[in-house]
Amino acid sequence: LKISIIRSELLVMNKRVLVVGSGGREHALGWKLNQSPNVEKILYAPGNGGTENNRSIKPTDIDGLLKVAEHENCFTVVGPEVPLGEGIVDRFQEKELPIFGPDKQASQLELSKVFSKKFMQNHGISTANFRVFQNPDDALEYIKSKELPMVIKADGLAAGKGAIICRTLDEARIAIDRVMIKQEFGSAGNRVIVEDFLHGFEVSFIGIADGINFIPFATSQDHKQVYDGDLGANTGGMGAYSPVPMVSEELYEMILNKIMKKTVNGMRQEGRAIKGVLYAGIMICNNVPYVLEFNCRFGDPETQPQLFRMKSDLLPYLEASADGNLQSLDPIKWESGSAVCVVMASGGYPNAYESGKVIHGLNDVMKMKDIMVFHAGTEKQGENIVTSGGRVLSITALGRDTQDAVDRVYKALKLIRFEGAHHRKDIGNQALDYLGEL
């Protein structure tokens, strides 16, 4: 306890935060944390072309991250899921280094879809009917006996691309071949879940837990498919907006109490107390919420519009989560308007793409009011910023309402260009359609 108090006092004095990761989510986390009066310096490992104080350390190089955090006396914030699954939080805790995120035991909620589905089944949390398979032939026979569409999911981590909607038997055969036989997602496809397809609209319900308590973020909606109209292959996310007007106050409370708080309590009962982010991807069917999946880290790109709307200081919530002290904090305060984020991706993404394309127009956009460009797949090459990944930029706008935010973000997008760039043109349309019907 004394060691923890001493480290906490040192943190207050030095006010340094190490953000682990290189995406738009991590850029947004650092950007928001840097606004805290208690933060003196943000470091990124490895960061990207839009971040400063970068350290050339991979998120999975836990020894390297430990050295930086200890030497710089940092509070560490973990962005991506892979280092969580490799036990980064456990290692930092062994060294008495402050860190935000769930330990390896709690991370099972995201690491294994089989674990999470059985957890929901055991704790009475609504989710689609499912079966687990280790044999591809058995999975296909089961699908033949069901009404299509069905959803096939790889058990393990697949960078947001491991859920495949199958509307025909041929699509199911191809999906099983990709996941289980060709193993496009590696060992994540050793087991698959085959579950009923749910009709409705999706919402990302994200918040922060400390093992006992849970504080929610504003609602958001992600857009996974690569093309307009939710067509094409799954991606890591092509855009998001916050809040989601289709979520009524009654529905919000239902999700909060019957899913999020129930999950925090259930995980504690199982000896897997979750400290860090709890993220439920939810399908709303006839005003009833069903969990599609759980994540144990902030969403990408949901984080970008959420943090753009956040009025409260983020740091105290992250520290209170790590310390098990969320009950001491007030609810998070939000801007009353709306924020919309659109991802600009490299040509060919989510499949093979080329890197090294020079990005033009960034300075022009940064002069615009209530616009922020969060970098992801970028790097600096001399005086230029060039592409270095599939999802390149997250252009994010704050508006007085959804329509205003949509107008602002697409106006900004027109000023940015790089060879092969593509983006969705319908981010926020589901909200606008709903609001237009009111």
CSV table of C-alpha atoms in Angstrom, one decimal:
chain,number,residue,atom,x,y,z
A,1,LEU,CA,0.0,0.0,0.0
A,2,LYS,CA,2.8,2.4,0.9
A,3,ILE,CA,4.5,1.7,-2.5
A,4,SER,CA,1.3,2.5,-4.3
A,5,ILE,CA,0.9,5.8,-2.4
A,6,ILE,CA,4.4,6.8,-3.2
A,7,ARG,CA,4.0,6.0,-6.9
A,8,SER,CA,0.7,7.9,-6.9
A,9,GLU,CA,2.4,11.0,-5.4
A,10,LEU,CA,5.3,10.8,-7.9
A,11,LEU,CA,2.7,10.6,-10.7
A,12,VAL,CA,1.0,13.8,-9.5
A,13,MET,CA,4.4,15.5,-9.5
A,14,ASN,CA,5.5,14.4,-12.9
A,15,LYS,CA,2.2,14.1,-14.7
A,16,ARG,CA,3.4,11.9,-17.5
A,17,VAL,CA,1.2,9.5,-19.5
A,18,LEU,CA,2.3,6.7,-21.8
A,19,VAL,CA,-0.3,5.8,-24.4
A,20,VAL,CA,0.3,2.3,-25.9
A,21,GLY,CA,-0.7,2.0,-29.6
A,22,SER,CA,-0.5,3.7,-32.9
A,23,GLY,CA,-4.1,4.2,-34.1
A,24,GLY,CA,-6.7,6.9,-34.3
A,25,ARG,CA,-8.0,5.8,-30.9
A,26,GLU,CA,-4.6,6.2,-29.3
A,27,HIS,CA,-4.1,9.7,-30.9
A,28,ALA,CA,-7.5,10.7,-29.5
A,29,LEU,CA,-6.7,9.4,-26.1
A,30,GLY,CA,-3.4,11.3,-25.9
A,31,TRP,CA,-5.1,14.4,-27.3
A,32,LYS,CA,-7.8,14.3,-24.7
A,33,LEU,CA,-5.4,13.5,-21.8
A,34,ASN,CA,-3.1,16.3,-22.8
A,35,GLN,CA,-5.9,18.7,-22.0
A,36,SER,CA,-5.9,17.7,-18.3
A,37,PRO,CA,-4.4,20.2,-16.0
A,38,ASN,CA,-2.6,17.3,-14.2
A,39,VAL,CA,-0.8,16.1,-17.3
A,40,GLU,CA,2.6,17.6,-18.2
A,41,LYS,CA,3.6,15.3,-21.1
A,42,ILE,CA,2.1,12.5,-23.3
A,43,LEU,CA,4.4,9.8,-24.7
A,44,TYR,CA,3.3,7.3,-27.4
A,45,ALA,CA,4.6,3.8,-28.1
A,46,PRO,CA,4.9,3.6,-31.0
A,47,GLY,CA,2.5,6.5,-32.0
A,48,ASN,CA,2.2,7.7,-35.6
A,49,GLY,CA,2.8,10.6,-37.9
A,50,GLY,CA,0.4,12.9,-36.1
A,51,THR,CA,1.7,12.3,-32.5
A,52,GLU,CA,4.8,13.6,-30.7
A,53,ASN,CA,7.2,12.1,-28.1
A,54,ASN,CA,7.0,8.8,-29.9
A,55,ARG,CA,8.9,5.8,-28.7
A,56,SER,CA,9.7,3.1,-31.3
A,57,ILE,CA,8.3,0.3,-29.2
A,58,LYS,CA,5.7,-2.2,-30.4
A,59,PRO,CA,2.6,-2.6,-28.2
A,60,THR,CA,3.6,-6.3,-27.7
A,61,ASP,CA,7.1,-5.4,-26.5
A,62,ILE,CA,6.1,-5.4,-22.8
A,63,ASP,CA,9.7,-5.4,-21.5
A,64,GLY,CA,10.4,-2.3,-23.6
A,65,LEU,CA,7.2,-0.6,-22.4
A,66,LEU,CA,8.0,-1.4,-18.8
A,67,LYS,CA,11.4,0.3,-19.1
A,68,VAL,CA,9.9,3.5,-20.6
A,69,ALA,CA,7.1,3.7,-18.0
A,70,GLU,CA,9.5,3.1,-15.1
A,71,HIS,CA,12.2,5.5,-16.5
A,72,GLU,CA,9.7,8.3,-17.3
A,73,ASN,CA,7.5,7.6,-14.3
A,74,CYS,CA,4.4,7.3,-16.4
A,75,PHE,CA,0.8,6.3,-15.9
A,76,THR,CA,0.3,3.9,-18.8
A,77,VAL,CA,-2.9,3.7,-20.9
A,78,VAL,CA,-3.3,0.7,-23.1
A,79,GLY,CA,-5.1,1.2,-26.4
A,80,PRO,CA,-5.2,-2.1,-28.4
A,81,GLU,CA,-6.4,-5.5,-27.3
A,82,VAL,CA,-3.4,-7.7,-28.2
A,83,PRO,CA,-1.1,-6.5,-25.4
A,84,LEU,CA,-4.0,-6.9,-22.9
A,85,GLY,CA,-4.3,-10.5,-24.0
A,86,GLU,CA,-0.5,-11.0,-23.6
A,87,GLY,CA,-0.7,-9.8,-20.0
A,88,ILE,CA,0.7,-6.3,-20.1
A,89,VAL,CA,-1.4,-5.2,-17.1
A,90,ASP,CA,-0.3,-8.2,-15.0
A,91,ARG,CA,3.4,-7.4,-15.7
A,92,PHE,CA,3.0,-3.8,-14.8
A,93,GLN,CA,1.2,-4.6,-11.6
A,94,GLU,CA,4.0,-7.0,-10.7
A,95,LYS,CA,6.3,-4.0,-10.9
A,96,GLU,CA,3.9,-1.7,-9.0
A,97,LEU,CA,3.6,0.5,-12.1
A,98,PRO,CA,0.3,2.3,-12.5
A,99,ILE,CA,-1.6,1.2,-15.6
A,100,PHE,CA,-5.1,1.5,-17.0
A,101,GLY,CA,-6.7,-1.7,-18.5
A,102,PRO,CA,-7.9,-5.2,-17.5
A,103,ASP,CA,-5.6,-8.0,-16.5
A,104,LYS,CA,-5.3,-11.2,-18.6
A,105,GLN,CA,-8.1,-13.0,-16.7
A,106,ALA,CA,-10.6,-10.2,-17.3
A,107,SER,CA,-9.5,-9.8,-20.9
A,108,GLN,CA,-10.9,-13.3,-21.7
A,109,LEU,CA,-14.2,-11.5,-22.2
A,110,GLU,CA,-12.8,-10.1,-25.4
A,111,LEU,CA,-10.1,-12.7,-26.2
A,112,SER,CA,-12.5,-15.6,-26.5
A,113,LYS,CA,-16.0,-15.2,-28.0
A,114,VAL,CA,-16.8,-18.7,-26.7
A,115,PHE,CA,-16.0,-17.6,-23.2
A,116,SER,CA,-18.0,-14.4,-23.5
A,117,LYS,CA,-21.1,-16.3,-25.0
A,118,LYS,CA,-21.0,-18.9,-22.2
A,119,PHE,CA,-20.5,-16.1,-19.6
A,120,MET,CA,-23.6,-14.3,-20.9
A,121,GLN,CA,-25.6,-17.6,-21.0
A,122,ASN,CA,-24.6,-18.3,-17.3
A,123,HIS,CA,-25.4,-14.8,-16.1
A,124,GLY,CA,-28.7,-14.2,-17.9
A,125,ILE,CA,-27.4,-11.5,-20.3
A,126,SER,CA,-29.4,-11.4,-23.6
A,127,THR,CA,-27.5,-12.6,-26.7
A,128,ALA,CA,-28.2,-14.4,-29.9
A,129,ASN,CA,-28.7,-18.2,-29.8
A,130,PHE,CA,-25.4,-20.0,-30.6
A,131,ARG,CA,-23.5,-23.2,-31.0
A,132,VAL,CA,-19.7,-23.8,-30.7
A,133,PHE,CA,-17.8,-25.9,-33.3
A,134,GLN,CA,-14.3,-27.2,-33.6
A,135,ASN,CA,-15.0,-29.3,-36.7
A,136,PRO,CA,-15.8,-27.4,-40.0
A,137,ASP,CA,-18.1,-30.2,-41.3
A,138,ASP,CA,-20.1,-30.2,-38.1
A,139,ALA,CA,-20.5,-26.4,-38.3
A,140,LEU,CA,-21.7,-26.6,-41.9
A,141,GLU,CA,-24.2,-29.3,-41.1
A,142,TYR,CA,-25.6,-27.2,-38.3
A,143,ILE,CA,-26.0,-24.2,-40.7
A,144,LYS,CA,-27.9,-26.4,-43.2
A,145,SER,CA,-30.5,-27.1,-40.5
A,146,LYS,CA,-31.0,-23.4,-39.7
A,147,GLU,CA,-32.8,-20.5,-41.4
A,148,LEU,CA,-30.4,-18.1,-43.1
A,149,PRO,CA,-28.8,-15.7,-42.6
A,150,MET,CA,-26.5,-16.9,-39.9
A,151,VAL,CA,-23.3,-15.4,-38.4
A,152,ILE,CA,-20.0,-17.2,-38.2
A,153,LYS,CA,-17.4,-15.8,-35.7
A,154,ALA,CA,-13.8,-16.8,-35.1
A,155,ASP,CA,-13.3,-17.5,-31.4
A,156,GLY,CA,-10.2,-15.3,-30.9
A,157,LEU,CA,-9.0,-11.9,-31.8
A,158,ALA,CA,-9.3,-11.0,-35.5
A,159,ALA,CA,-8.9,-7.2,-35.6
A,160,GLY,CA,-12.6,-6.6,-35.9
A,161,LYS,CA,-12.9,-8.8,-39.0
A,162,GLY,CA,-13.8,-12.2,-37.5
A,163,ALA,CA,-17.6,-12.0,-37.8
A,164,ILE,CA,-19.0,-13.0,-41.1
A,165,ILE,CA,-22.7,-12.7,-42.0
A,166,CYS,CA,-23.7,-15.6,-44.3
A,167,ARG,CA,-26.9,-15.1,-46.3
A,168,THR,CA,-26.5,-18.2,-48.4
A,169,LEU,CA,-25.1,-21.7,-47.9
A,170,ASP,CA,-22.3,-21.0,-50.4
A,171,GLU,CA,-21.3,-17.9,-48.3
A,172,ALA,CA,-21.3,-20.1,-45.2
A,173,ARG,CA,-19.0,-22.7,-46.9
A,174,ILE,CA,-16.6,-20.0,-48.0
A,175,ALA,CA,-16.6,-18.4,-44.5
A,176,ILE,CA,-15.9,-21.7,-42.7
A,177,ASP,CA,-13.2,-22.5,-45.3
A,178,ARG,CA,-11.6,-19.0,-44.6
A,179,VAL,CA,-11.8,-19.2,-40.9
A,180,MET,CA,-11.3,-22.8,-40.0
A,181,ILE,CA,-9.4,-24.4,-42.8
A,182,LYS,CA,-7.3,-21.7,-44.4
A,183,GLN,CA,-7.1,-20.0,-41.0
A,184,GLU,CA,-7.1,-16.5,-42.3
A,185,PHE,CA,-7.3,-15.3,-38.7
A,186,GLY,CA,-4.7,-17.8,-37.4
A,187,SER,CA,-5.4,-19.8,-34.3
A,188,ALA,CA,-8.4,-17.5,-33.6
A,189,GLY,CA,-10.3,-19.8,-36.1
A,190,ASN,CA,-9.6,-23.1,-34.2
A,191,ARG,CA,-13.1,-22.8,-32.9
A,192,VAL,CA,-16.1,-20.9,-34.3
A,193,ILE,CA,-19.4,-19.7,-33.0
A,194,VAL,CA,-22.4,-20.1,-35.3
A,195,GLU,CA,-25.2,-17.8,-34.1
A,196,ASP,CA,-28.5,-16.5,-35.2
A,197,PHE,CA,-28.6,-13.3,-37.2
A,198,LEU,CA,-30.3,-10.5,-35.3
A,199,HIS,CA,-32.3,-7.8,-37.2
A,200,GLY,CA,-32.2,-4.3,-35.8
A,201,PHE,CA,-29.7,-1.5,-35.4
A,202,GLU,CA,-26.3,-1.5,-33.6
A,203,VAL,CA,-25.0,0.6,-30.8
A,204,SER,CA,-21.7,0.7,-29.1
A,205,PHE,CA,-22.1,1.0,-25.3
A,206,ILE,CA,-18.8,1.8,-23.7
A,207,GLY,CA,-17.7,2.8,-20.2
A,208,ILE,CA,-15.1,2.4,-17.5
A,209,ALA,CA,-15.1,-0.2,-14.7
A,210,ASP,CA,-13.1,-0.6,-11.5
A,211,GLY,CA,-14.0,-4.1,-10.7
A,212,ILE,CA,-17.2,-3.1,-8.8
A,213,ASN,CA,-18.5,0.2,-10.3
A,214,PHE,CA,-19.2,1.3,-13.8
A,215,ILE,CA,-19.4,4.8,-15.3
A,216,PRO,CA,-20.8,4.9,-18.9
A,217,PHE,CA,-19.7,7.0,-21.8
A,218,ALA,CA,-22.1,8.6,-24.3
A,219,THR,CA,-23.6,6.2,-26.8
A,220,SER,CA,-22.0,5.8,-30.2
A,221,GLN,CA,-22.5,3.8,-33.4
A,222,ASP,CA,-19.7,2.2,-35.5
A,223,HIS,CA,-19.8,1.4,-39.2
A,224,LYS,CA,-17.9,-1.8,-39.8
A,225,GLN,CA,-18.5,-2.6,-43.5
A,226,VAL,CA,-16.2,-1.0,-46.0
A,227,TYR,CA,-18.9,0.4,-48.4
A,228,ASP,CA,-21.9,2.7,-48.1
A,229,GLY,CA,-25.1,1.0,-47.0
A,230,ASP,CA,-23.2,-1.4,-44.8
A,231,LEU,CA,-22.1,-3.4,-47.8
A,232,GLY,CA,-18.8,-5.2,-48.4
A,233,ALA,CA,-16.2,-6.8,-46.1
A,234,ASN,CA,-15.9,-6.1,-42.4
A,235,THR,CA,-13.1,-3.6,-41.5
A,236,GLY,CA,-11.7,-2.3,-38.2
A,237,GLY,CA,-14.3,0.5,-38.5
A,238,MET,CA,-15.0,3.1,-41.2
A,239,GLY,CA,-16.6,5.8,-39.1
A,240,ALA,CA,-18.7,6.5,-36.0
A,241,TYR,CA,-20.9,9.1,-34.4
A,242,SER,CA,-22.1,10.1,-30.9
A,243,PRO,CA,-24.7,10.2,-29.5
A,244,VAL,CA,-27.1,7.7,-31.0
A,245,PRO,CA,-30.6,9.3,-31.0
A,246,MET,CA,-32.4,6.0,-31.5
A,247,VAL,CA,-31.4,5.0,-27.9
A,248,SER,CA,-34.2,6.2,-25.7
A,249,GLU,CA,-33.7,7.0,-22.0
A,250,GLU,CA,-35.6,3.8,-21.1
A,251,LEU,CA,-33.4,1.7,-23.5
A,252,TYR,CA,-30.2,3.4,-22.1
A,253,GLU,CA,-31.1,2.4,-18.6
A,254,MET,CA,-32.0,-1.2,-19.7
A,255,ILE,CA,-28.5,-1.5,-21.3
A,256,LEU,CA,-26.8,0.0,-18.3
A,257,ASN,CA,-28.5,-2.1,-15.7
A,258,LYS,CA,-29.2,-5.4,-17.4
A,259,ILE,CA,-26.0,-5.7,-19.4
A,260,MET,CA,-23.2,-3.5,-18.3
A,261,LYS,CA,-23.6,-3.5,-14.5
A,262,LYS,CA,-24.6,-7.2,-14.7
A,263,THR,CA,-21.4,-8.0,-16.6
A,264,VAL,CA,-19.2,-6.2,-14.1
A,265,ASN,CA,-20.9,-8.0,-11.2
A,266,GLY,CA,-20.7,-11.4,-13.0
A,267,MET,CA,-17.0,-11.0,-13.8
A,268,ARG,CA,-16.3,-10.2,-10.2
A,269,GLN,CA,-18.3,-13.2,-9.0
A,270,GLU,CA,-16.1,-15.4,-11.4
A,271,GLY,CA,-12.9,-14.0,-9.9
A,272,ARG,CA,-12.2,-12.0,-13.0
A,273,ALA,CA,-12.9,-8.4,-11.8
A,274,ILE,CA,-12.7,-6.1,-14.8
A,275,LYS,CA,-10.8,-2.8,-14.4
A,276,GLY,CA,-10.6,-0.7,-17.5
A,277,VAL,CA,-12.9,-0.4,-20.4
A,278,LEU,CA,-16.0,-2.5,-20.8
A,279,TYR,CA,-17.4,-2.2,-24.3
A,280,ALA,CA,-20.6,-4.0,-25.5
A,281,GLY,CA,-21.5,-4.2,-29.1
A,282,ILE,CA,-25.3,-4.3,-28.9
A,283,MET,CA,-28.0,-5.1,-31.4
A,284,ILE,CA,-31.4,-3.4,-30.7
A,285,CYS,CA,-34.2,-5.7,-31.8
A,286,ASN,CA,-37.8,-4.4,-31.2
A,287,ASN,CA,-36.4,-2.2,-28.5
A,288,VAL,CA,-34.7,-5.1,-26.7
A,289,PRO,CA,-30.8,-5.1,-26.4
A,290,TYR,CA,-28.8,-8.2,-27.3
A,291,VAL,CA,-25.0,-8.3,-26.9
A,292,LEU,CA,-23.1,-9.2,-30.1
A,293,GLU,CA,-19.7,-9.1,-28.5
A,294,PHE,CA,-17.7,-7.6,-25.6
A,295,ASN,CA,-14.4,-5.7,-25.8
A,296,CYS,CA,-12.1,-4.7,-23.1
A,297,ARG,CA,-10.6,-1.6,-24.7
A,298,PHE,CA,-11.9,1.7,-26.2
A,299,GLY,CA,-13.5,1.5,-29.6
A,300,ASP,CA,-11.8,2.6,-32.8
A,301,PRO,CA,-13.2,4.8,-34.3
A,302,GLU,CA,-15.9,5.3,-31.5
A,303,THR,CA,-13.3,6.9,-29.2
A,304,GLN,CA,-12.7,9.8,-31.6
A,305,PRO,CA,-16.2,11.3,-31.6
A,306,GLN,CA,-16.8,10.3,-27.9
A,307,LEU,CA,-13.7,12.2,-26.7
A,308,PHE,CA,-14.4,15.1,-28.9
A,309,ARG,CA,-17.7,15.5,-27.0
A,310,MET,CA,-16.3,14.8,-23.6
A,311,LYS,CA,-16.3,17.9,-21.3
A,312,SER,CA,-14.9,16.2,-18.2
A,313,ASP,CA,-11.2,15.6,-17.6
A,314,LEU,CA,-10.5,12.0,-18.7
A,315,LEU,CA,-7.5,11.3,-16.5
A,316,PRO,CA,-9.3,11.0,-13.1
A,317,TYR,CA,-11.6,8.3,-14.5
A,318,LEU,CA,-8.7,6.3,-15.8
A,319,GLU,CA,-6.8,6.6,-12.5
A,320,ALA,CA,-9.9,5.8,-10.4
A,321,SER,CA,-10.5,2.7,-12.5
A,322,ALA,CA,-6.9,1.5,-11.9
A,323,ASP,CA,-7.2,2.3,-8.1
A,324,GLY,CA,-10.7,0.8,-7.7
A,325,ASN,CA,-12.2,4.2,-6.8
A,326,LEU,CA,-14.7,5.1,-9.4
A,327,GLN,CA,-17.5,5.6,-6.8
A,328,SER,CA,-15.8,8.9,-5.8
A,329,LEU,CA,-16.3,10.5,-9.2
A,330,ASP,CA,-19.3,12.3,-10.7
A,331,PRO,CA,-20.9,11.1,-14.0
A,332,ILE,CA,-19.0,12.3,-17.1
A,333,LYS,CA,-20.2,15.5,-18.7
A,334,TRP,CA,-20.8,15.8,-22.4
A,335,GLU,CA,-21.2,18.5,-25.0
A,336,SER,CA,-24.9,18.8,-26.0
A,337,GLY,CA,-24.3,18.5,-29.7
A,338,SER,CA,-23.1,15.6,-31.9
A,339,ALA,CA,-19.7,14.4,-33.1
A,340,VAL,CA,-19.1,12.5,-36.3
A,341,CYS,CA,-15.9,10.7,-37.4
A,342,VAL,CA,-15.2,9.4,-40.9
A,343,VAL,CA,-12.2,7.2,-41.6
A,344,MET,CA,-10.1,7.8,-44.7
A,345,ALA,CA,-8.5,4.5,-45.8
A,346,SER,CA,-5.8,3.3,-48.2
A,347,GLY,CA,-6.8,2.1,-51.6
A,348,GLY,CA,-7.6,-1.7,-51.4
A,349,TYR,CA,-8.3,-1.7,-47.7
A,350,PRO,CA,-9.4,-4.0,-46.0
A,351,ASN,CA,-7.5,-6.2,-48.4
A,352,ALA,CA,-4.0,-5.5,-49.7
A,353,TYR,CA,-3.0,-1.9,-50.0
A,354,GLU,CA,0.1,0.2,-50.8
A,355,SER,CA,1.8,2.6,-48.3
A,356,GLY,CA,4.0,5.6,-48.7
A,357,LYS,CA,1.4,7.9,-50.4
A,358,VAL,CA,1.9,11.5,-49.6
A,359,ILE,CA,-1.1,13.1,-47.8
A,360,HIS,CA,-2.1,16.6,-48.8
A,361,GLY,CA,-4.3,19.2,-47.2
A,362,LEU,CA,-3.8,18.4,-43.5
A,363,ASN,CA,-2.8,22.0,-42.6
A,364,ASP,CA,-5.9,23.4,-44.3
A,365,VAL,CA,-8.2,21.2,-42.3
A,366,MET,CA,-6.5,21.9,-39.0
A,367,LYS,CA,-7.4,25.6,-39.4
A,368,MET,CA,-11.1,24.7,-39.4
A,369,LYS,CA,-13.2,25.2,-36.3
A,370,ASP,CA,-14.4,22.2,-34.4
A,371,ILE,CA,-12.5,19.8,-36.6
A,372,MET,CA,-9.8,17.4,-35.5
A,373,VAL,CA,-7.7,15.0,-37.7
A,374,PHE,CA,-6.7,11.9,-35.6
A,375,HIS,CA,-3.9,10.0,-37.3
A,376,ALA,CA,-3.6,6.2,-37.5
A,377,GLY,CA,-1.7,4.7,-40.5
A,378,THR,CA,0.6,7.6,-41.0
A,379,GLU,CA,4.3,8.4,-40.6
A,380,LYS,CA,6.6,11.3,-41.1
A,381,GLN,CA,9.0,11.2,-44.0
A,382,GLY,CA,11.0,14.4,-44.0
A,383,GLU,CA,8.6,17.3,-44.5
A,384,ASN,CA,5.8,15.0,-45.6
A,385,ILE,CA,3.2,12.9,-43.8
A,386,VAL,CA,2.7,9.6,-45.7
A,387,THR,CA,0.3,6.6,-45.5
A,388,SER,CA,1.6,3.6,-43.6
A,389,GLY,CA,-1.5,1.5,-42.8
A,390,GLY,CA,-5.0,0.6,-43.9
A,391,ARG,CA,-7.0,3.1,-41.9
A,392,VAL,CA,-5.1,6.3,-42.4
A,393,LEU,CA,-7.0,9.2,-40.8
A,394,SER,CA,-10.0,9.8,-38.6
A,395,ILE,CA,-11.5,13.1,-39.5
A,396,THR,CA,-13.8,14.2,-36.7
A,397,ALA,CA,-16.2,17.1,-36.4
A,398,LEU,CA,-18.2,18.6,-33.6
A,399,GLY,CA,-21.6,20.1,-34.5
A,400,ARG,CA,-24.6,21.6,-32.7
A,401,ASP,CA,-26.5,18.5,-34.0
A,402,THR,CA,-26.0,15.4,-36.1
A,403,GLN,CA,-26.7,17.2,-39.4
A,404,ASP,CA,-24.3,20.0,-38.6
A,405,ALA,CA,-21.5,17.6,-37.6
A,406,VAL,CA,-22.0,15.5,-40.8
A,407,ASP,CA,-21.8,18.7,-42.9
A,408,ARG,CA,-18.7,19.8,-41.2
A,409,VAL,CA,-16.8,16.5,-41.4
A,410,TYR,CA,-17.5,16.0,-45.1
A,411,LYS,CA,-16.5,19.6,-45.9
A,412,ALA,CA,-13.2,18.9,-44.2
A,413,LEU,CA,-12.8,15.6,-46.0
A,414,LYS,CA,-12.9,17.4,-49.4
A,415,LEU,CA,-9.6,19.2,-48.5
A,416,ILE,CA,-7.6,16.0,-47.8
A,417,ARG,CA,-6.3,13.8,-50.5
A,418,PHE,CA,-3.8,11.0,-51.1
A,419,GLU,CA,-3.5,8.5,-53.9
A,420,GLY,CA,-6.1,5.7,-53.6
A,421,ALA,CA,-8.0,7.3,-50.7
A,422,HIS,CA,-11.5,6.1,-50.0
A,423,HIS,CA,-14.1,6.6,-47.4
A,424,ARG,CA,-17.8,6.0,-46.7
A,425,LYS,CA,-20.2,8.8,-47.6
A,426,ASP,CA,-23.1,7.8,-45.3
A,427,ILE,CA,-21.7,8.0,-41.8
A,428,GLY,CA,-24.5,9.3,-39.6
A,429,ASN,CA,-27.2,8.6,-42.1
A,430,GLN,CA,-29.0,6.2,-39.8
A,431,ALA,CA,-29.3,8.9,-37.2
A,432,LEU,CA,-30.4,11.5,-39.7
A,433,ASP,CA,-33.1,9.1,-41.1
A,434,TYR,CA,-34.4,8.5,-37.6
A,435,LEU,CA,-34.4,12.2,-36.7
A,436,GLY,CA,-36.2,13.0,-40.0
A,437,GLU,CA,-39.0,10.7,-39.1
A,438,LEU,CA,-39.7,12.3,-35.7
